[in-house]
PDB file of N, CA, C and O in Angstrom:
ATOM      1  N   MET A   1       0.681 -23.712 -17.598  1.00  0.00           N
ATOM      2  CA  MET A   1       1.256 -22.414 -18.866  1.00  0.00           C
ATOM      3  C   MET A   1       2.412 -22.414 -19.190  1.00  0.00           C
ATOM      4  O   MET A   1       3.034 -23.132 -18.915  1.00  0.00           O
ATOM      5  N   GLY A   2       2.673 -22.695 -20.232  1.00  0.00           N
ATOM      6  CA  GLY A   2       3.340 -22.923 -21.716  1.00  0.00           C
ATOM      7  C   GLY A   2       3.815 -21.846 -22.251  1.00  0.00           C
ATOM      8  O   GLY A   2       3.522 -20.343 -22.355  1.00  0.00           O
ATOM      9  N   ILE A   3       4.936 -22.071 -22.889  1.00  0.00           N
ATOM     10  CA  ILE A   3       5.819 -21.064 -23.755  1.00  0.00           C
ATOM     11  C   ILE A   3       4.851 -20.857 -25.271  1.00  0.00           C
ATOM     12  O   ILE A   3       5.657 -21.173 -26.054  1.00  0.00           O
ATOM     13  N   ASP A   4       3.765 -19.983 -25.278  1.00  0.00           N
ATOM     14  CA  ASP A   4       2.665 -20.475 -26.223  1.00  0.00           C
ATOM     15  C   ASP A   4       2.260 -18.963 -26.810  1.00  0.00           C
ATOM     16  O   ASP A   4       1.933 -18.833 -28.206  1.00  0.00           O
ATOM     17  N   GLY A   5       3.193 -18.369 -26.439  1.00  0.00           N
ATOM     18  CA  GLY A   5       2.775 -16.594 -26.395  1.00  0.00           C
ATOM     19  C   GLY A   5       1.404 -15.931 -26.003  1.00  0.00           C
ATOM     20  O   GLY A   5       1.588 -15.115 -26.532  1.00  0.00           O
ATOM     21  N   VAL A   6       0.596 -16.865 -24.630  1.00  0.00           N
ATOM     22  CA  VAL A   6      -0.551 -15.879 -24.567  1.00  0.00           C
ATOM     23  C   VAL A   6      -0.082 -15.345 -23.207  1.00  0.00           C
ATOM     24  O   VAL A   6       0.593 -16.224 -22.530  1.00  0.00           O
ATOM     25  N   ILE A   7      -0.132 -13.827 -22.935  1.00  0.00           N
ATOM     26  CA  ILE A   7      -0.165 -13.170 -21.356  1.00  0.00           C
ATOM     27  C   ILE A   7      -1.489 -13.591 -21.288  1.00  0.00           C
ATOM     28  O   ILE A   7      -2.386 -13.173 -21.351  1.00  0.00           O
ATOM     29  N   GLU A   8      -1.679 -13.688 -20.062  1.00  0.00           N
ATOM     30  CA  GLU A   8      -2.945 -13.689 -18.741  1.00  0.00           C
ATOM     31  C   GLU A   8      -3.229 -12.606 -18.241  1.00  0.00           C
ATOM     32  O   GLU A   8      -2.004 -11.565 -18.161  1.00  0.00           O
ATOM     33  N   PRO A   9      -3.840 -11.884 -18.661  1.00  0.00           N
ATOM     34  CA  PRO A   9      -4.398 -10.767 -18.443  1.00  0.00           C
ATOM     35  C   PRO A   9      -3.833 -10.126 -16.621  1.00  0.00           C
ATOM     36  O   PRO A   9      -3.881  -8.766 -15.991  1.00  0.00           O
ATOM     37  N   ILE A  10      -4.678 -11.175 -15.884  1.00  0.00           N
ATOM     38  CA  ILE A  10      -3.918 -11.428 -14.619  1.00  0.00           C
ATOM     39  C   ILE A  10      -2.518 -10.743 -13.979  1.00  0.00           C
ATOM     40  O   ILE A  10      -2.362  -9.545 -13.524  1.00  0.00           O
ATOM     41  N   TYR A  11      -1.671 -10.997 -15.414  1.00  0.00           N
ATOM     42  CA  TYR A  11      -0.106 -10.771 -14.880  1.00  0.00           C
ATOM     43  C   TYR A  11       0.050  -8.529 -14.799  1.00  0.00           C
ATOM     44  O   TYR A  11       0.128  -8.116 -14.412  1.00  0.00           O
ATOM     45  N   PHE A  12      -1.108  -8.723 -15.784  1.00  0.00           N
ATOM     46  CA  PHE A  12      -1.158  -7.163 -15.831  1.00  0.00           C
ATOM     47  C   PHE A  12      -1.709  -6.105 -15.301  1.00  0.00           C
ATOM     48  O   PHE A  12      -1.172  -5.349 -14.308  1.00  0.00           O
ATOM     49  N   LEU A  13      -2.819  -7.268 -13.962  1.00  0.00           N
ATOM     50  CA  LEU A  13      -3.514  -6.380 -13.303  1.00  0.00           C
ATOM     51  C   LEU A  13      -2.210  -5.996 -11.570  1.00  0.00           C
ATOM     52  O   LEU A  13      -1.865  -5.704 -11.399  1.00  0.00           O
ATOM     53  N   ILE A  14      -1.738  -7.381 -11.741  1.00  0.00           N
ATOM     54  CA  ILE A  14      -0.514  -7.566 -10.610  1.00  0.00           C
ATOM     55  C   ILE A  14       0.502  -7.169 -10.585  1.00  0.00           C
ATOM     56  O   ILE A  14       0.672  -6.190  -9.707  1.00  0.00           O
ATOM     57  N   THR A  15       0.513  -6.250 -11.589  1.00  0.00           N
ATOM     58  CA  THR A  15       2.613  -5.475 -12.413  1.00  0.00           C
ATOM     59  C   THR A  15       0.998  -4.219 -12.021  1.00  0.00           C
ATOM     60  O   THR A  15       2.366  -3.442 -11.279  1.00  0.00           O
ATOM     61  N   SER A  16       0.603  -4.232 -12.217  1.00  0.00           N
ATOM     62  CA  SER A  16      -0.210  -2.378 -12.160  1.00  0.00           C
ATOM     63  C   SER A  16      -0.565  -1.966 -10.811  1.00  0.00           C
ATOM     64  O   SER A  16       0.008  -1.168 -10.156  1.00  0.00           O
ATOM     65  N   ILE A  17      -1.058  -3.220 -10.088  1.00  0.00           N
ATOM     66  CA  ILE A  17      -0.751  -2.575  -8.756  1.00  0.00           C
ATOM     67  C   ILE A  17       0.487  -2.802  -7.648  1.00  0.00           C
ATOM     68  O   ILE A  17      -0.005  -1.992  -6.934  1.00  0.00           O
ATOM     69  N   GLY A  18       1.962  -3.117  -7.933  1.00  0.00           N
ATOM     70  CA  GLY A  18       2.965  -3.102  -7.644  1.00  0.00           C
ATOM     71  C   GLY A  18       3.106  -2.084  -7.980  1.00  0.00           C
ATOM     72  O   GLY A  18       3.883  -1.425  -7.360  1.00  0.00           O
ATOM     73  N   PHE A  19       2.890  -1.320  -9.428  1.00  0.00           N
ATOM     74  CA  PHE A  19       3.661   0.391  -9.915  1.00  0.00           C
ATOM     75  C   PHE A  19       2.847   0.477  -9.221  1.00  0.00           C
ATOM     76  O   PHE A  19       3.174   2.448  -8.396  1.00  0.00           O
ATOM     77  N   VAL A  20       1.429   1.039  -8.491  1.00  0.00           N
ATOM     78  CA  VAL A  20       0.695   1.937  -8.076  1.00  0.00           C
ATOM     79  C   VAL A  20       1.168   2.391  -6.297  1.00  0.00           C
ATOM     80  O   VAL A  20       1.447   2.786  -5.860  1.00  0.00           O
ATOM     81  N   ILE A  21       1.391   0.831  -5.467  1.00  0.00           N
ATOM     82  CA  ILE A  21       2.688   0.067  -3.969  1.00  0.00           C
ATOM     83  C   ILE A  21       3.701   1.487  -3.742  1.00  0.00           C
ATOM     84  O   ILE A  21       3.657   2.285  -3.535  1.00  0.00           O
ATOM     85  N   LEU A  22       4.382   0.955  -5.417  1.00  0.00           N
ATOM     86  CA  LEU A  22       5.502   2.001  -5.149  1.00  0.00           C
ATOM     87  C   LEU A  22       5.718   3.689  -5.794  1.00  0.00           C
ATOM     88  O   LEU A  22       6.822   3.899  -4.620  1.00  0.00           O
ATOM     89  N   SER A  23       4.340   3.547  -6.580  1.00  0.00           N
ATOM     90  CA  SER A  23       4.511   4.919  -7.055  1.00  0.00           C
ATOM     91  C   SER A  23       3.890   5.614  -5.528  1.00  0.00           C
ATOM     92  O   SER A  23       4.344   7.016  -5.601  1.00  0.00           O
ATOM     93  N   PHE A  24       3.255   5.101  -4.843  1.00  0.00           N
ATOM     94  CA  PHE A  24       2.597   5.955  -3.568  1.00  0.00           C
ATOM     95  C   PHE A  24       3.475   5.946  -2.255  1.00  0.00           C
ATOM     96  O   PHE A  24       3.991   6.989  -1.615  1.00  0.00           O
ATOM     97  N   ILE A  25       4.454   4.737  -1.916  1.00  0.00           N
ATOM     98  CA  ILE A  25       6.087   4.788  -1.167  1.00  0.00           C
ATOM     99  C   ILE A  25       6.594   6.171  -2.043  1.00  0.00           C
ATOM    100  O   ILE A  25       6.692   6.340  -1.366  1.00  0.00           O
ATOM    101  N   GLN A  26       7.144   5.733  -3.071  1.00  0.00           N
ATOM    102  CA  GLN A  26       7.963   7.045  -3.422  1.00  0.00           C
ATOM    103  C   GLN A  26       7.934   8.474  -3.494  1.00  0.00           C
ATOM    104  O   GLN A  26       7.978   8.897  -3.653  1.00  0.00           O
ATOM    105  N   TYR A  27       6.078   8.856  -3.604  1.00  0.00           N
ATOM    106  CA  TYR A  27       5.422   9.698  -3.473  1.00  0.00           C
ATOM    107  C   TYR A  27       5.720   9.812  -1.979  1.00  0.00           C
ATOM    108  O   TYR A  27       6.214  11.572  -1.824  1.00  0.00           O
ATOM    109  N   LYS A  28       5.238   9.281  -1.008  1.00  0.00           N
ATOM    110  CA  LYS A  28       5.725   9.522   0.069  1.00  0.00           C
ATOM    111  C   LYS A  28       7.017  10.212   1.023  1.00  0.00           C
ATOM    112  O   LYS A  28       6.894  10.925   1.553  1.00  0.00           O
ATOM    113  N   LYS A  29       7.265   9.245   0.166  1.00  0.00           N
ATOM    114  CA  LYS A  29       9.288   9.595   0.524  1.00  0.00           C
ATOM    115  C   LYS A  29      10.011  10.863  -0.072  1.00  0.00           C
ATOM    116  O   LYS A  29      10.550  11.290   0.908  1.00  0.00           O
ATOM    117  N   THR A  30       9.975  11.356  -0.929  1.00  0.00           N
ATOM    118  CA  THR A  30      10.121  12.046  -1.670  1.00  0.00           C
ATOM    119  C   THR A  30       9.673  13.092  -2.685  1.00  0.00           C
ATOM    120  O   THR A  30       9.495  14.199  -2.820  1.00  0.00           O
ATOM    121  N   GLY A  31       7.934  13.059  -2.491  1.00  0.00           N
ATOM    122  CA  GLY A  31       7.466  14.048  -3.202  1.00  0.00           C
ATOM    123  C   GLY A  31       7.195  13.534  -4.792  1.00  0.00           C
ATOM    124  O   GLY A  31       7.372  12.893  -5.191  1.00  0.00           O
ATOM    125  N   LYS A  32       6.696  14.714  -5.531  1.00  0.00           N
ATOM    126  CA  LYS A  32       6.770  13.964  -6.638  1.00  0.00           C
ATOM    127  C   LYS A  32       7.967  14.968  -7.506  1.00  0.00           C
ATOM    128  O   LYS A  32       8.034  15.836  -7.553  1.00  0.00           O
ATOM    129  N   THR A  33       8.718  13.731  -7.941  1.00  0.00           N
ATOM    130  CA  THR A  33       9.459  13.769  -8.766  1.00  0.00           C
ATOM    131  C   THR A  33       9.390  12.670  -9.801  1.00  0.00           C
ATOM    132  O   THR A  33       8.243  12.503 -10.416  1.00  0.00           O
ATOM    133  N   THR A  34      10.460  13.000 -10.421  1.00  0.00           N
ATOM    134  CA  THR A  34       9.960  11.862 -12.006  1.00  0.00           C
ATOM    135  C   THR A  34       9.975  10.697 -12.338  1.00  0.00           C
ATOM    136  O   THR A  34       9.384   9.759 -12.773  1.00  0.00           O
ATOM    137  N   GLU A  35      10.843   9.889 -11.029  1.00  0.00           N
ATOM    138  CA  GLU A  35      10.278   8.345 -10.499  1.00  0.00           C
ATOM    139  C   GLU A  35       8.715   7.909 -10.168  1.00  0.00           C
ATOM    140  O   GLU A  35       8.513   7.255 -10.465  1.00  0.00           O
ATOM    141  N   THR A  36       8.690   9.711  -8.789  1.00  0.00           N
ATOM    142  CA  THR A  36       6.617   9.040  -9.319  1.00  0.00           C
ATOM    143  C   THR A  36       6.092   8.969 -10.179  1.00  0.00           C
ATOM    144  O   THR A  36       5.464   8.650 -10.845  1.00  0.00           O
ATOM    145  N   ILE A  37       6.640  10.261 -11.311  1.00  0.00           N
ATOM    146  CA  ILE A  37       5.845  10.711 -12.431  1.00  0.00           C
ATOM    147  C   ILE A  37       5.423   9.225 -13.515  1.00  0.00           C
ATOM    148  O   ILE A  37       4.901   8.932 -14.218  1.00  0.00           O
ATOM    149  N   TYR A  38       7.091   8.563 -13.202  1.00  0.00           N
ATOM    150  CA  TYR A  38       7.572   7.587 -14.069  1.00  0.00           C
ATOM    151  C   TYR A  38       6.237   6.242 -13.551  1.00  0.00           C
ATOM    152  O   TYR A  38       5.839   5.307 -14.451  1.00  0.00           O
ATOM    153  N   LEU A  39       6.619   6.192 -12.730  1.00  0.00           N
ATOM    154  CA  LEU A  39       5.783   4.694 -11.942  1.00  0.00           C
ATOM    155  C   LEU A  39       3.927   4.614 -11.706  1.00  0.00           C
ATOM    156  O   LEU A  39       3.782   3.863 -12.420  1.00  0.00           O
ATOM    157  N   SER A  40       4.315   6.384 -11.872  1.00  0.00           N
ATOM    158  CA  SER A  40       2.512   6.516 -12.303  1.00  0.00           C
ATOM    159  C   SER A  40       1.903   6.114 -13.515  1.00  0.00           C
ATOM    160  O   SER A  40       1.117   5.565 -13.948  1.00  0.00           O
ATOM    161  N   ILE A  41       2.941   6.819 -14.615  1.00  0.00           N
ATOM    162  CA  ILE A  41       2.568   6.124 -15.596  1.00  0.00           C
ATOM    163  C   ILE A  41       2.398   4.797 -15.949  1.00  0.00           C
ATOM    164  O   ILE A  41       1.579   4.477 -16.917  1.00  0.00           O
ATOM    165  N   LEU A  42       3.341   4.155 -15.444  1.00  0.00           N
ATOM    166  CA  LEU A  42       3.436   2.870 -16.079  1.00  0.00           C
ATOM    167  C   LEU A  42       2.847   1.965 -15.103  1.00  0.00           C
ATOM    168  O   LEU A  42       1.620   1.048 -15.811  1.00  0.00           O
ATOM    169  N   ALA A  43       1.999   2.110 -13.131  1.00  0.00           N
ATOM    170  CA  ALA A  43       0.818   1.826 -13.696  1.00  0.00           C
ATOM    171  C   ALA A  43      -0.596   1.728 -14.628  1.00  0.00           C
ATOM    172  O   ALA A  43      -1.701   1.023 -14.734  1.00  0.00           O
ATOM    173  N   VAL A  44      -0.575   3.297 -14.528  1.00  0.00           N
ATOM    174  CA  VAL A  44      -1.950   3.867 -15.895  1.00  0.00           C
ATOM    175  C   VAL A  44      -1.498   2.593 -17.066  1.00  0.00           C
ATOM    176  O   VAL A  44      -2.584   1.682 -17.542  1.00  0.00           O
ATOM    177  N   PHE A  45      -0.512   2.730 -17.514  1.00  0.00           N
ATOM    178  CA  PHE A  45       0.271   2.144 -18.746  1.00  0.00           C
ATOM    179  C   PHE A  45      -0.519   0.157 -18.824  1.00  0.00           C
ATOM    180  O   PHE A  45      -0.827  -0.232 -19.493  1.00  0.00           O
ATOM    181  N   PHE A  46      -0.381  -0.149 -17.359  1.00  0.00           N
ATOM    182  CA  PHE A  46      -0.404  -1.526 -16.865  1.00  0.00           C
ATOM    183  C   PHE A  46      -2.076  -1.917 -17.088  1.00  0.00           C
ATOM    184  O   PHE A  46      -2.441  -3.170 -17.558  1.00  0.00           O
ATOM    185  N   ILE A  47      -2.457  -1.156 -16.305  1.00  0.00           N
ATOM    186  CA  ILE A  47      -4.119  -1.214 -15.950  1.00  0.00           C
ATOM    187  C   ILE A  47      -4.846  -0.776 -17.487  1.00  0.00           C
ATOM    188  O   ILE A  47      -5.554  -1.897 -17.672  1.00  0.00           O
ATOM    189  N   ILE A  48      -4.336  -0.085 -18.162  1.00  0.00           N
ATOM    190  CA  ILE A  48      -5.073  -0.039 -19.488  1.00  0.00           C
ATOM    191  C   ILE A  48      -4.586  -0.968 -20.291  1.00  0.00           C
ATOM    192  O   ILE A  48      -5.771  -2.037 -20.861  1.00  0.00           O
ATOM    193  N   CYS A  49      -3.864  -2.093 -20.246  1.00  0.00           N
ATOM    194  CA  CYS A  49      -3.433  -3.017 -21.045  1.00  0.00           C
ATOM    195  C   CYS A  49      -4.586  -4.339 -20.234  1.00  0.00           C
ATOM    196  O   CYS A  49      -4.831  -4.725 -21.177  1.00  0.00           O
ATOM    197  N   PHE A  50      -4.323  -4.203 -19.478  1.00  0.00           N
ATOM    198  CA  PHE A  50      -5.533  -4.800 -18.488  1.00  0.00           C
ATOM    199  C   PHE A  50      -7.121  -5.368 -19.377  1.00  0.00           C
ATOM    200  O   PHE A  50      -7.243  -5.653 -19.051  1.00  0.00           O
ATOM    201  N   ILE A  51      -7.591  -3.765 -19.113  1.00  0.00           N
ATOM    202  CA  ILE A  51      -8.752  -3.489 -19.908  1.00  0.00           C
ATOM    203  C   ILE A  51      -8.518  -3.702 -21.142  1.00  0.00           C
ATOM    204  O   ILE A  51      -9.678  -4.596 -21.194  1.00  0.00           O
ATOM    205  N   ILE A  52      -7.646  -3.389 -22.148  1.00  0.00           N
ATOM    206  CA  ILE A  52      -7.495  -4.119 -23.729  1.00  0.00           C
ATOM    207  C   ILE A  52      -7.459  -5.719 -23.700  1.00  0.00           C
ATOM    208  O   ILE A  52      -8.920  -6.223 -24.632  1.00  0.00           O
ATOM    209  N   LEU A  53      -6.818  -6.362 -22.730  1.00  0.00           N
ATOM    210  CA  LEU A  53      -7.174  -7.788 -23.055  1.00  0.00           C
ATOM    211  C   LEU A  53      -8.295  -8.485 -22.415  1.00  0.00           C
ATOM    212  O   LEU A  53      -8.513  -9.247 -22.803  1.00  0.00           O
ATOM    213  N   ASN A  54      -8.644  -7.641 -21.720  1.00  0.00           N
ATOM    214  CA  ASN A  54      -9.838  -8.635 -20.886  1.00  0.00           C
ATOM    215  C   ASN A  54     -11.421  -7.994 -21.764  1.00  0.00           C
ATOM    216  O   ASN A  54     -12.463  -9.173 -21.725  1.00  0.00           O
ATOM    217  N   PHE A  55     -11.697  -6.761 -22.059  1.00  0.00           N
ATOM    218  CA  PHE A  55     -13.149  -6.658 -22.400  1.00  0.00           C
ATOM    219  C   PHE A  55     -12.972  -6.157 -23.973  1.00  0.00           C
ATOM    220  O   PHE A  55     -14.302  -5.744 -24.281  1.00  0.00           O
ATOM    221  N   TYR A  56     -11.854  -6.220 -24.778  1.00  0.00           N
ATOM    222  CA  TYR A  56     -11.547  -6.280 -26.375  1.00  0.00           C
ATOM    223  C   TYR A  56     -11.606  -7.895 -27.486  1.00  0.00           C
ATOM    224  O   TYR A  56     -10.737  -8.107 -26.376  1.00  0.00           O
TER     225      TYR A  56
END
């Protein structure tokens, strides 16, 4: 991997899985808060980015 402006799609998948795990832990600890919603939105956003980069 060089610094040539190419972002591998697998990074988006790994990040989205991380956000899903974090949002699940946050939901179990505190319930439905602003932080939980924010983490969930980030997870969905990164999954959508992964799908777009892979299949379009």
